[in-house]
Coordinates of C-alpha atoms in Angstrom, one line a residue:
M2 CA -15.2 11.1 54.5
Q3 CA -18.5 12.4 55.8
V4 CA -18.8 14.5 52.7
F5 CA -19.7 11.4 50.8
R6 CA -22.2 10.0 53.2
E7 CA -24.5 13.0 53.0
Y8 CA -25.2 11.9 49.4
L9 CA -26.4 8.4 50.4
P10 CA -30.0 8.2 49.3
S11 CA -31.1 6.9 52.8
S12 CA -30.0 10.2 54.4
V13 CA -32.0 12.4 52.2
S14 CA -35.3 13.4 53.8
S15 CA -37.6 13.0 50.9
Y16 CA -37.9 12.4 47.2
K17 CA -40.9 14.0 45.5
D18 CA -43.3 11.8 43.6
E19 CA -41.5 8.7 44.7
T20 CA -43.8 5.7 45.2
S21 CA -43.8 3.4 48.1
E22 CA -42.5 0.6 45.8
E23 CA -39.6 2.8 44.7
M24 CA -38.8 3.7 48.3
I25 CA -38.7 0.0 49.3
L26 CA -36.5 -0.8 46.3
W27 CA -34.0 1.9 47.2
N28 CA -34.0 1.1 50.9
T29 CA -33.8 -2.7 50.5
Q30 CA -31.6 -3.1 47.5
I31 CA -29.7 0.0 46.3
T32 CA -28.9 1.9 49.5
P33 CA -27.2 -1.1 51.2
I34 CA -25.0 -1.6 48.2
L35 CA -24.1 2.1 48.2
E36 CA -23.2 2.0 51.9
T37 CA -20.9 -1.0 51.3
L38 CA -19.4 0.8 48.4
L39 CA -18.6 3.9 50.5
T40 CA -17.3 1.7 53.3
S41 CA -14.9 -0.2 51.0
Y42 CA -13.7 3.2 49.7
E43 CA -13.1 4.5 53.2
Q44 CA -11.2 1.3 54.1
C45 CA -9.2 1.4 50.8
N46 CA -10.5 -2.2 50.2
F47 CA -10.4 -1.9 46.4
D48 CA -11.2 -5.5 45.6
L49 CA -14.4 -5.1 47.6
F50 CA -15.1 -1.7 46.0
N51 CA -14.8 -3.3 42.5
H52 CA -17.1 -6.2 43.4
T53 CA -19.7 -3.9 45.0
A54 CA -19.6 -1.4 42.1
D55 CA -20.3 -4.3 39.7
E56 CA -23.2 -5.4 41.9
L57 CA -24.5 -1.8 41.9
Y58 CA -24.3 -1.6 38.2
H59 CA -26.3 -4.7 37.7
A60 CA -28.9 -3.7 40.3
L61 CA -29.4 -0.3 38.7
N62 CA -29.5 -1.7 35.2
I63 CA -32.1 -4.4 36.0
N64 CA -34.4 -1.9 37.6
N65 CA -34.0 0.7 34.8
L66 CA -32.5 3.2 37.3
F67 CA -29.9 4.5 34.8
L68 CA -32.6 6.6 33.1
K69 CA -32.6 10.3 33.6
K70 CA -36.0 10.1 35.2
C71 CA -34.4 8.3 38.1
K72 CA -35.2 10.6 41.1
R73 CA -32.0 9.9 43.1
R74 CA -29.7 10.1 40.0
S75 CA -28.0 13.4 41.0
D76 CA -27.2 12.2 44.5
I77 CA -25.6 9.0 43.3
L78 CA -23.6 10.9 40.7
K79 CA -22.4 13.3 43.4
L80 CA -21.3 10.3 45.5
L81 CA -19.5 8.8 42.5
F82 CA -17.7 12.1 41.7
G83 CA -16.5 12.3 45.2
F84 CA -14.4 9.1 44.6
I85 CA -12.5 10.7 41.8
E86 CA -9.8 12.2 44.1
C87 CA -8.5 8.6 44.6
D88 CA -5.7 7.8 42.3
N89 CA -6.6 4.1 41.9
S90 CA -7.4 2.5 38.6
I91 CA -10.3 0.3 40.0
I92 CA -12.0 3.4 41.4
K93 CA -11.5 5.4 38.2
Y94 CA -12.8 2.5 36.1
N95 CA -16.0 2.0 38.1
V96 CA -16.8 5.7 38.5
S97 CA -16.4 6.1 34.7
R98 CA -18.5 3.0 34.0
L99 CA -21.4 4.0 36.3
S100 CA -21.3 7.7 35.3
L101 CA -21.5 7.0 31.6
A102 CA -24.3 4.5 32.3
F103 CA -26.2 7.4 33.9
Q104 CA -25.6 9.2 30.5
V105 CA -23.7 12.1 32.0
S106 CA -24.1 14.9 29.5
T107 CA -23.2 18.3 31.0
A108 CA -20.0 19.6 29.4
N109 CA -17.9 19.8 32.6
N110 CA -19.0 16.4 34.0
L111 CA -18.5 14.6 30.8
K112 CA -15.1 16.1 30.4
I113 CA -14.1 14.9 33.9
I114 CA -15.3 11.4 33.1
V115 CA -13.6 11.2 29.7
R116 CA -10.4 12.6 31.3
L117 CA -10.6 9.9 33.9
I118 CA -10.9 7.2 31.2
F119 CA -7.9 8.9 29.4
D120 CA -5.8 8.5 32.5
L121 CA -6.7 4.8 32.6
S122 CA -5.8 4.3 29.0
E123 CA -2.4 5.9 29.5
N124 CA -1.3 2.8 31.5
S125 CA -1.2 -0.5 29.6
D126 CA -1.7 -2.3 33.0
N127 CA -5.3 -1.1 32.7
D128 CA -6.0 -2.6 29.4
H129 CA -8.1 -5.4 30.9
F130 CA -10.7 -2.8 31.9
F131 CA -11.4 -2.0 28.3
L132 CA -11.7 -5.6 27.2
S133 CA -15.1 -6.0 28.9
N134 CA -16.6 -2.5 28.4
L135 CA -15.2 0.1 26.1
L136 CA -17.1 2.9 27.9
F137 CA -17.7 4.8 24.6
D138 CA -21.5 4.9 24.4
A139 CA -21.8 8.6 25.4
I140 CA -19.5 10.0 22.8
E141 CA -21.9 10.2 20.0
R142 CA -24.3 12.4 22.1
I143 CA -21.7 15.1 22.5
E144 CA -22.1 18.5 20.8
I145 CA -18.7 19.1 19.3
V146 CA -18.1 22.9 19.6
N147 CA -19.0 23.1 23.3
N148 CA -17.1 19.9 24.2
I149 CA -14.0 20.0 22.0
D150 CA -11.6 19.3 24.8
T151 CA -13.6 16.2 25.7
I152 CA -13.5 15.0 22.1
V153 CA -9.7 15.5 22.1
Y154 CA -9.4 13.4 25.2
F155 CA -11.7 10.8 23.8
C156 CA -9.6 10.5 20.6
C157 CA -6.5 10.2 22.7
I158 CA -8.1 7.3 24.5
L159 CA -8.8 5.5 21.2
K160 CA -5.3 6.1 20.1
N161 CA -3.9 4.6 23.3
L162 CA -6.2 1.6 23.1
T163 CA -5.2 0.7 19.6
T164 CA -1.5 0.3 20.3
T165 CA -1.9 -3.3 21.6
D166 CA -3.0 -6.2 19.5
Q167 CA -5.6 -7.5 21.9
L168 CA -7.4 -4.2 22.3
L169 CA -7.0 -3.5 18.6
E170 CA -8.8 -6.7 18.0
T171 CA -11.5 -5.9 20.5
I172 CA -12.2 -2.4 19.1
S173 CA -12.3 -3.8 15.6
E174 CA -14.8 -6.4 16.6
K175 CA -17.0 -3.8 18.4
N176 CA -17.3 -1.8 15.2
G177 CA -14.8 0.9 16.3
I178 CA -14.3 2.0 12.7
T179 CA -18.0 3.0 12.4
L180 CA -17.7 4.9 15.7
L181 CA -14.6 6.7 14.4
Q182 CA -16.3 7.5 11.2
N183 CA -19.2 9.1 13.0
I184 CA -16.8 11.2 15.1
F185 CA -14.8 12.1 12.0
K186 CA -17.9 13.2 10.2
M187 CA -19.0 15.4 13.2
I188 CA -15.6 17.0 13.6
L189 CA -15.2 17.8 9.9
Q190 CA -18.4 19.8 9.9
Y191 CA -16.4 22.5 11.9
K192 CA -13.4 22.5 9.7
D193 CA -14.1 26.1 8.6
H194 CA -14.7 27.4 12.1
E195 CA -11.6 29.5 12.8
N196 CA -12.3 29.7 16.5
V197 CA -12.0 26.0 17.0
K198 CA -9.8 25.0 14.0
N199 CA -6.7 24.6 16.2
Q200 CA -8.5 22.2 18.5
I201 CA -10.2 20.4 15.6
S202 CA -6.7 19.8 14.1
H203 CA -5.6 18.3 17.5
C204 CA -8.6 16.1 17.4
L205 CA -8.0 14.9 13.9
I206 CA -4.4 14.1 14.7
Q207 CA -5.6 11.7 17.4
I208 CA -8.3 10.2 15.2
T209 CA -6.0 9.6 12.3
A210 CA -3.4 8.1 14.7
T211 CA -6.1 5.7 15.8
L212 CA -7.2 4.9 12.2
R213 CA -3.5 4.3 11.4
N214 CA -3.3 1.6 14.1
L215 CA -6.6 0.1 12.9
A216 CA -5.3 0.0 9.4
E217 CA -2.7 -2.5 10.5
K218 CA -5.4 -5.2 10.2
T219 CA -6.4 -6.3 6.7
D220 CA -10.0 -6.8 7.6
N221 CA -10.2 -3.2 8.8
C222 CA -8.7 -1.9 5.6
I223 CA -11.6 -3.5 3.7
K224 CA -14.0 -1.8 6.1
F225 CA -12.3 1.5 5.4
G226 CA -13.1 1.1 1.7
E227 CA -16.7 0.1 2.4
N228 CA -17.4 3.2 4.5
D229 CA -16.9 6.9 3.8
L230 CA -13.5 7.2 5.7
I231 CA -11.5 7.6 2.5
D232 CA -13.6 10.6 1.6
Y233 CA -13.1 12.1 5.0
L234 CA -9.4 11.5 4.8
A235 CA -9.4 13.3 1.4
Q236 CA -11.1 16.2 3.1
V237 CA -8.4 16.3 5.8
L238 CA -5.7 16.4 3.0
K239 CA -7.5 19.2 1.4
Y240 CA -8.2 21.5 4.4
F241 CA -5.3 20.8 6.8
T242 CA -2.4 20.5 4.3
S243 CA 0.0 22.6 6.4
I244 CA -0.2 20.4 9.6
A245 CA 2.7 18.0 9.2
D246 CA 1.7 15.5 12.0
L247 CA -1.8 15.2 10.6
M248 CA -0.5 14.8 7.0
K249 CA 1.9 12.1 8.2
N250 CA -0.9 10.2 9.9
V251 CA -3.2 10.4 6.9
A252 CA -0.3 9.4 4.6
R253 CA 0.4 6.3 6.8
I254 CA -3.3 5.3 6.6
L255 CA -3.5 5.7 2.9
S256 CA -0.2 3.9 2.3
K257 CA -1.8 0.9 3.9
L258 CA -5.2 1.3 2.2
T259 CA -3.9 1.8 -1.3
Q260 CA -2.3 -1.6 -1.2
H261 CA -5.9 -3.0 -1.5
T262 CA -7.3 -2.5 -4.9
D263 CA -10.9 -1.5 -3.9
S264 CA -9.7 1.1 -1.4
C265 CA -7.1 2.4 -3.9
L266 CA -9.7 2.8 -6.7
K267 CA -12.0 4.6 -4.2
L268 CA -9.2 7.1 -3.5
V269 CA -8.7 7.5 -7.3
Q270 CA -12.3 8.8 -7.4
C271 CA -11.6 11.6 -4.9
P272 CA -11.0 14.5 -7.3
S273 CA -9.4 16.8 -4.6
C274 CA -6.7 14.3 -3.6
Y275 CA -4.4 15.0 -6.6
K276 CA -4.1 18.7 -5.9
S277 CA -3.8 17.9 -2.2
F278 CA -0.9 15.5 -2.8
L279 CA 0.9 18.1 -4.9
K280 CA 0.5 20.8 -2.2
I281 CA 1.8 18.4 0.4
L282 CA 4.8 17.5 -1.7
I283 CA 5.6 21.2 -2.1
K284 CA 4.9 22.3 1.5
H285 CA 6.6 19.4 3.2
E286 CA 9.4 18.8 0.7
S287 CA 12.1 18.2 3.4
K288 CA 10.0 15.9 5.6
Q289 CA 11.0 12.5 4.3
A290 CA 8.5 10.5 6.4
I291 CA 5.6 12.4 4.7
I292 CA 7.1 12.6 1.2
I293 CA 7.9 8.9 1.0
R294 CA 4.4 7.9 1.9
I295 CA 2.7 10.4 -0.4
C296 CA 4.8 9.1 -3.3
F297 CA 4.1 5.5 -2.3
I298 CA 0.3 6.3 -2.3
L299 CA 0.6 8.0 -5.7
G300 CA 2.6 5.1 -7.0
N301 CA -0.1 2.7 -6.0
M302 CA -2.9 4.8 -7.5
L303 CA -1.0 5.3 -10.8
A304 CA -0.2 1.6 -11.1
K305 CA -3.9 0.7 -10.9
S306 CA -5.7 3.4 -12.8
D307 CA -5.2 5.2 -16.1
E308 CA -7.7 7.7 -14.9
A309 CA -5.4 8.5 -12.0
R310 CA -2.4 8.8 -14.4
I311 CA -4.2 11.3 -16.6
T312 CA -5.8 13.3 -13.8
F313 CA -2.6 13.7 -11.8
M314 CA -0.6 14.8 -14.8
K315 CA -3.2 17.5 -15.7
E316 CA -2.6 19.2 -12.3
K317 CA -0.6 22.3 -12.7
Y318 CA 3.1 21.8 -11.9
A319 CA 2.7 18.0 -11.4
L320 CA 5.8 17.1 -13.4
E321 CA 7.8 20.1 -12.2
T322 CA 7.1 19.2 -8.6
L323 CA 8.2 15.5 -9.0
T324 CA 11.3 16.7 -10.9
K325 CA 12.2 19.2 -8.2
L326 CA 11.8 16.5 -5.5
L327 CA 14.0 14.2 -7.4
Y328 CA 16.8 16.7 -7.8
F329 CA 16.4 17.8 -4.1
Y330 CA 16.8 14.3 -2.7
I331 CA 19.5 13.3 -5.2
E332 CA 21.5 16.4 -4.1
M333 CA 20.9 15.4 -0.4
D334 CA 22.0 11.9 -1.2
S335 CA 25.2 13.2 -2.7
L336 CA 26.1 14.9 0.6
I337 CA 26.0 11.7 2.6
I338 CA 29.2 9.7 3.0
K339 CA 28.4 6.0 2.1
S340 CA 30.3 2.8 2.8
E341 CA 31.0 0.3 0.1
N342 CA 28.5 -2.5 -0.7
I343 CA 25.4 -0.6 0.3
K344 CA 22.6 -2.9 1.1
I345 CA 19.1 -1.4 1.5
E346 CA 15.9 -3.4 1.7
T347 CA 12.9 -1.5 0.3
T348 CA 9.5 -3.1 0.8
T349 CA 5.9 -2.1 0.9
E350 CA 6.3 -1.7 4.6
I351 CA 7.7 1.9 5.3
D352 CA 9.2 2.5 8.7
D353 CA 9.8 5.8 10.5
G354 CA 13.5 5.5 10.7
E355 CA 15.9 8.4 11.2
E356 CA 15.8 11.1 8.5
N357 CA 18.8 12.1 6.5
T358 CA 20.2 8.6 6.4
V359 CA 21.2 6.6 3.3
K360 CA 18.2 4.4 3.7
S361 CA 15.6 7.1 4.1
I362 CA 16.9 9.4 1.4
E363 CA 17.3 6.6 -1.2
N364 CA 13.8 5.3 -0.3
V365 CA 12.4 8.7 -1.1
I366 CA 14.2 8.7 -4.5
N367 CA 12.9 5.2 -5.1
K368 CA 9.3 6.3 -4.5
V369 CA 9.6 9.5 -6.7
I370 CA 11.0 7.4 -9.5
R371 CA 8.2 4.9 -9.1
V372 CA 5.7 7.7 -9.5
L373 CA 7.3 8.8 -12.7
S374 CA 7.5 5.2 -14.0
N375 CA 3.8 4.6 -13.4
L376 CA 2.8 7.9 -14.9
A377 CA 4.6 6.8 -18.0
I378 CA 2.3 3.8 -18.5
S379 CA 0.0 6.3 -20.1
E380 CA 1.3 7.1 -23.6
E381 CA 0.3 10.8 -23.3
N382 CA 2.3 11.1 -20.0
G383 CA 5.2 9.0 -21.2
L384 CA 5.8 11.2 -24.2
K385 CA 5.8 14.3 -22.0
I386 CA 8.3 12.7 -19.6
I387 CA 10.7 11.4 -22.2
R388 CA 10.9 14.8 -23.9
N389 CA 11.8 16.5 -20.6
D390 CA 15.6 16.3 -20.0
K391 CA 15.1 17.3 -16.4
C392 CA 13.1 14.1 -15.8
I393 CA 15.4 11.8 -17.8
M394 CA 18.9 13.0 -17.0
P395 CA 18.7 12.3 -13.3
L396 CA 18.0 8.6 -14.2
F397 CA 21.1 8.6 -16.4
N398 CA 23.2 10.1 -13.7
L399 CA 22.0 7.6 -11.1
L400 CA 22.8 4.8 -13.4
D401 CA 26.2 6.3 -14.2
M402 CA 27.0 6.5 -10.4
S403 CA 25.4 3.0 -9.7
K404 CA 28.4 1.9 -7.5
Q405 CA 27.5 4.7 -5.1
H406 CA 23.9 3.6 -4.7
S407 CA 22.1 0.5 -3.5
E408 CA 21.1 -2.0 -6.1
E409 CA 17.6 -1.6 -5.0
L410 CA 17.6 2.1 -6.1
I411 CA 19.3 1.2 -9.4
I412 CA 16.6 -1.5 -10.1
H413 CA 14.0 1.2 -9.6
V414 CA 15.8 3.4 -12.1
L415 CA 15.9 0.5 -14.6
M416 CA 12.2 -0.2 -14.2
A417 CA 11.5 3.5 -14.9
L418 CA 13.8 3.4 -17.9
N419 CA 12.0 0.3 -19.2
N420 CA 8.6 2.0 -19.1
L421 CA 10.1 5.2 -20.6
S422 CA 12.2 3.6 -23.4
Y423 CA 9.1 1.8 -24.6
Y424 CA 8.1 4.9 -26.5
D425 CA 9.9 5.5 -29.8
D426 CA 9.8 9.2 -30.3
N427 CA 12.2 11.5 -32.2
Q428 CA 12.1 14.1 -29.4
S429 CA 12.8 11.5 -26.7
I430 CA 15.9 12.3 -24.6
I431 CA 16.3 8.5 -24.3
V432 CA 16.4 8.0 -28.0
K433 CA 18.8 10.9 -28.5
N434 CA 21.1 9.4 -25.9
A435 CA 20.4 5.7 -26.6
E436 CA 24.1 4.8 -27.2
K437 CA 25.2 6.4 -24.0
L438 CA 22.4 4.6 -22.1
T439 CA 23.3 1.3 -23.7
Q440 CA 26.9 1.6 -22.5
L441 CA 25.7 2.5 -19.0
L442 CA 23.4 -0.6 -19.0
L443 CA 26.1 -2.9 -20.1
N444 CA 28.5 -1.6 -17.5
C445 CA 25.9 -2.2 -14.8
I446 CA 25.3 -5.8 -16.1
H447 CA 29.0 -6.5 -16.0
H448 CA 29.3 -5.4 -12.4
S449 CA 26.3 -7.1 -10.9
D450 CA 25.5 -10.7 -10.1
K451 CA 21.9 -10.0 -9.0
T452 CA 19.4 -11.6 -11.3
D453 CA 16.7 -9.0 -10.7
F454 CA 19.1 -6.3 -11.6
I455 CA 20.2 -8.1 -14.8
I456 CA 16.6 -8.8 -15.9
E457 CA 15.6 -5.1 -15.6
A458 CA 18.8 -4.0 -17.5
F459 CA 18.0 -6.5 -20.4
R460 CA 14.4 -5.3 -20.5
V461 CA 15.6 -1.8 -21.2
L462 CA 18.1 -3.1 -23.8
G463 CA 15.2 -4.9 -25.4
N464 CA 13.5 -1.6 -26.0
L465 CA 16.6 0.2 -27.1
S466 CA 17.8 -2.5 -29.4
R467 CA 14.9 -1.7 -31.8
M468 CA 17.4 1.0 -33.0
K469 CA 20.1 -0.1 -35.4
N470 CA 22.8 2.2 -33.8
V471 CA 22.1 0.5 -30.5
R472 CA 22.3 -3.0 -32.0
N473 CA 25.7 -2.0 -33.4
V474 CA 26.9 -0.9 -30.0
L475 CA 25.7 -4.2 -28.5
M476 CA 27.6 -6.3 -31.0
H477 CA 30.7 -4.2 -30.6
C478 CA 30.5 -4.7 -26.8
K479 CA 29.9 -8.4 -27.2
A480 CA 26.5 -8.1 -25.6
D481 CA 25.4 -11.0 -27.9
D482 CA 27.7 -13.3 -25.9
L483 CA 26.1 -12.1 -22.7
A484 CA 22.6 -12.7 -23.9
I485 CA 23.4 -16.2 -25.2
E486 CA 25.2 -17.0 -21.9
Y487 CA 22.1 -16.0 -20.0
C488 CA 20.0 -18.3 -22.2
E489 CA 21.3 -21.1 -19.9
S490 CA 19.5 -19.6 -17.0
D491 CA 16.4 -21.3 -15.5
N492 CA 14.9 -17.9 -14.6
I493 CA 11.9 -17.4 -16.9
E494 CA 11.8 -13.6 -16.6
L495 CA 15.5 -13.4 -17.5
L496 CA 14.9 -15.6 -20.5
Y497 CA 12.1 -13.4 -21.7
A498 CA 14.4 -10.3 -21.4
V499 CA 17.5 -11.7 -23.1
I500 CA 15.5 -13.5 -25.9
G501 CA 13.9 -10.1 -26.6
V502 CA 17.3 -8.6 -27.2
I503 CA 18.3 -11.6 -29.4
I504 CA 15.2 -11.1 -31.5
N505 CA 16.1 -7.5 -32.2
L506 CA 19.8 -8.4 -32.9
T507 CA 18.9 -11.0 -35.5
V508 CA 16.8 -8.4 -37.4
D509 CA 20.2 -7.4 -39.0
E510 CA 21.5 -10.0 -41.4
D511 CA 25.1 -9.3 -40.4
K512 CA 24.4 -10.1 -36.8
R513 CA 22.6 -13.4 -37.1
S514 CA 25.7 -15.5 -37.2
C515 CA 26.2 -14.8 -33.5
L516 CA 23.8 -17.6 -32.7
K517 CA 25.8 -20.1 -34.7
I518 CA 29.2 -19.0 -33.4
N519 CA 28.3 -18.9 -29.7
N520 CA 26.1 -22.0 -29.6
G521 CA 23.1 -19.7 -29.2
L522 CA 21.1 -21.8 -31.6
Q523 CA 21.3 -24.9 -29.4
S524 CA 20.4 -22.8 -26.3
L525 CA 17.3 -21.4 -28.1
I526 CA 16.1 -24.8 -29.2
S527 CA 16.6 -26.2 -25.7
I528 CA 14.4 -23.3 -24.3
F529 CA 11.9 -24.0 -27.1
E530 CA 11.7 -27.7 -26.1
C531 CA 11.2 -26.9 -22.4
S532 CA 8.7 -24.1 -22.9
V533 CA 6.2 -25.8 -25.2
N534 CA 3.1 -26.9 -23.4
Q535 CA 4.4 -24.9 -20.4
D536 CA 4.8 -21.3 -21.6
W537 CA 3.4 -20.6 -25.0
Q538 CA 4.6 -16.9 -24.9
L539 CA 8.2 -17.9 -24.3
A540 CA 8.0 -20.5 -27.0
S541 CA 6.7 -17.9 -29.4
L542 CA 9.6 -15.6 -28.6
V543 CA 12.0 -18.4 -29.5
C544 CA 10.2 -18.9 -32.8
K545 CA 10.5 -15.2 -33.6
A546 CA 14.3 -15.4 -33.0
L547 CA 14.6 -18.5 -35.1
W548 CA 12.5 -16.9 -37.9
N549 CA 14.9 -13.9 -38.0
Y550 CA 17.9 -16.3 -37.9
C551 CA 16.8 -18.1 -41.1
D552 CA 15.2 -15.0 -42.8
N553 CA 17.0 -15.3 -46.1
E554 CA 16.9 -18.4 -48.3
N555 CA 19.5 -21.0 -47.7
K556 CA 20.1 -19.7 -44.2
V557 CA 18.4 -22.9 -43.0
L558 CA 21.7 -24.6 -43.8
W559 CA 23.0 -23.0 -40.7
F560 CA 20.9 -25.6 -38.8
N561 CA 22.6 -29.0 -38.5
N562 CA 20.6 -32.1 -39.0
D563 CA 20.1 -32.8 -35.3
E564 CA 18.8 -29.3 -34.7
L565 CA 16.3 -29.6 -37.6
V566 CA 15.1 -33.1 -36.4
K567 CA 14.5 -31.7 -32.9
L568 CA 12.6 -28.7 -34.3
F569 CA 10.4 -30.7 -36.6
T570 CA 9.7 -33.1 -33.7
I571 CA 8.5 -30.2 -31.6
F572 CA 6.4 -28.9 -34.4
N573 CA 4.8 -32.3 -35.0
E574 CA 3.8 -32.4 -31.3
T575 CA 2.6 -28.8 -30.9
L576 CA 1.0 -27.7 -34.2
R577 CA -1.6 -30.4 -34.0
E578 CA -4.4 -29.4 -31.7
D579 CA -5.4 -33.0 -30.9
L580 CA -2.0 -33.6 -29.3
L581 CA -2.1 -30.6 -26.8
F582 CA -2.0 -31.4 -23.1
A583 CA -5.1 -31.0 -21.1
T584 CA -5.8 -31.0 -17.4
E585 CA -8.9 -31.2 -15.2
E586 CA -8.8 -27.4 -14.8
E587 CA -11.0 -26.2 -17.6
E588 CA -10.5 -22.5 -16.9
L589 CA -6.7 -22.9 -16.8
D590 CA -6.8 -25.0 -20.0
K591 CA -8.8 -22.2 -21.7
I592 CA -6.2 -19.6 -20.7
Y593 CA -3.4 -21.9 -22.1
Y594 CA -5.3 -22.6 -25.2
D595 CA -5.9 -18.8 -25.8
L596 CA -2.2 -18.2 -25.4
Y597 CA -1.4 -21.1 -27.7
K598 CA -3.9 -19.8 -30.4
E599 CA -2.9 -16.1 -30.1
E600 CA 0.8 -16.1 -29.3
Y601 CA 2.4 -19.4 -30.3
Y602 CA 0.5 -20.9 -33.2
P603 CA 0.7 -18.0 -35.7
V604 CA 4.5 -17.6 -35.5
A605 CA 5.3 -21.3 -35.0
S606 CA 3.2 -22.5 -38.0
R607 CA 4.9 -19.9 -40.1
L608 CA 8.3 -20.9 -39.0
Y609 CA 7.5 -24.5 -39.6
R610 CA 6.5 -23.8 -43.2
R611 CA 9.7 -21.9 -43.8
L612 CA 11.9 -24.6 -42.4
A613 CA 10.0 -27.4 -44.1
Y614 CA 10.2 -25.6 -47.5
Q615 CA 13.9 -24.6 -47.2
A616 CA 15.1 -28.0 -45.8
N617 CA 12.9 -30.1 -48.2
Y618 CA 11.4 -31.8 -45.2
T619 CA 10.1 -35.1 -46.5
E620 CA 7.4 -35.8 -43.9
P621 CA 5.2 -32.7 -43.8
F622 CA 1.9 -32.8 -42.1
E623 CA -1.2 -30.8 -42.7
I624 CA -1.5 -27.7 -40.6
G625 CA -5.1 -26.6 -40.2
L626 CA -6.1 -23.1 -39.4
I627 CA -7.0 -22.5 -35.8
S628 CA -10.4 -21.0 -35.7

């Protein structure tokens, strides 16, 4: 061990320009600590080494001896570097801590120290070292091109340290996101340098893996949106599209971020991301872990922004790419043998399960369909989609083979068909095949007991039943009985859906009697009674159905006396503004009043007048205009 002792400051003959005060300081305070440090190393007394190294750090720090003008700096660094051969975590930690405090900057020395820290970070037993001192001050002083390997190691350290909750919390608290952003910015400056592009991509894989871990915390997601990280991620998407691991990491980050509105809308404003997403979908078509996330991100963006919907659709081959993906994964899905009663849970949390399984393939199909569905929210896009049989027919086929797919997938299909069937267009594939779709929907409803499934099916029927030929099919198939039966439900969303169908059915005079025959009238009045003062929109839908029911003169006779009394009682209590319920929540009361004024009052007052006139109601009251 003599090789170490020759670097002890006390053994050096002289130090130029060193004052007597400095000499005394070294001889009385620093050198004795260094001697104890070396002795503890030679004796393998690692506890003593740790205590002494801590003492040394504080002595050097108090006396400002970490500065580069320190005359004995190089000798102490040589002594410290001599300890590196020891494979002990305490030694590695203290050598790293002290060396970085001396602001080691030469390429080789810095690489050695960062590699040492990397070794520490590989073992979770060493996590406690990083809780007190993250050792990262030096990294921002590094010149990228000449230290690319060091940067790669450093990024690996960050990734390792963000895999545990405690360290993740620590790095988040110590503004690790800002540090990463600065490194990100520096690295991306060299994205076009072919001589280091390979190493740059390795670096970015580690950085994005770290950001992916940090994105697990909601507070960090907010910080991502506040900084320029989303812009940097968009650059990675643009320039490194072909690197699958990197695209997967970025997709995992953005799938988290786009669940937060502010971050999502910031990504919407990145003009390059739309073309990048399409390139990724084309280049990595068979990589499910990437495709499912890119589609999830797109689905989030399209759900929140009409600008995103229009911009994405204007990209060349946008619709063709989505359609090709849909066919590709439906074909893959058809090759997998499935057991009966498939149950697949699809949530906003996307895991990295095995590829080519029922779950992973159906999840991709779900996400592609969601993209199409959200694109269709824009009328311009919706019309393009419904006129394209390659987009629509796969949805029909999935619905036709519903027993071979999970109900989760079929619900996604129904949600898409709900958006797409909203548009009444002569060139629509849905309109042209409306009767076939109606039969498929009814078949699905008859074979399901899941409320969500039934709600979505009835929503589509609500759109389709605007067509007379569909209404005829519904009556022929006794769908009126089904709708009235579901009026007994206490699920508000289901009531909205089925009453929408009933409103359309009662447009035709020859179909109105279904309410009388099947006790539908009593069910509607019961819903009306329960919904007033609670849900003015639902109450207004009931009024619309009742209006259609008594559209012709004398049809009021279809109401019995008890039904009329109950209706007039409700009108007496709800068409007079002074009788409306009020709470202590002024904002909430205003929302309810606006719904009352805009949704309920116009149709309810009109229905009241019709019923009062036709039934010769003897106790009319004045209905004033709502201003």
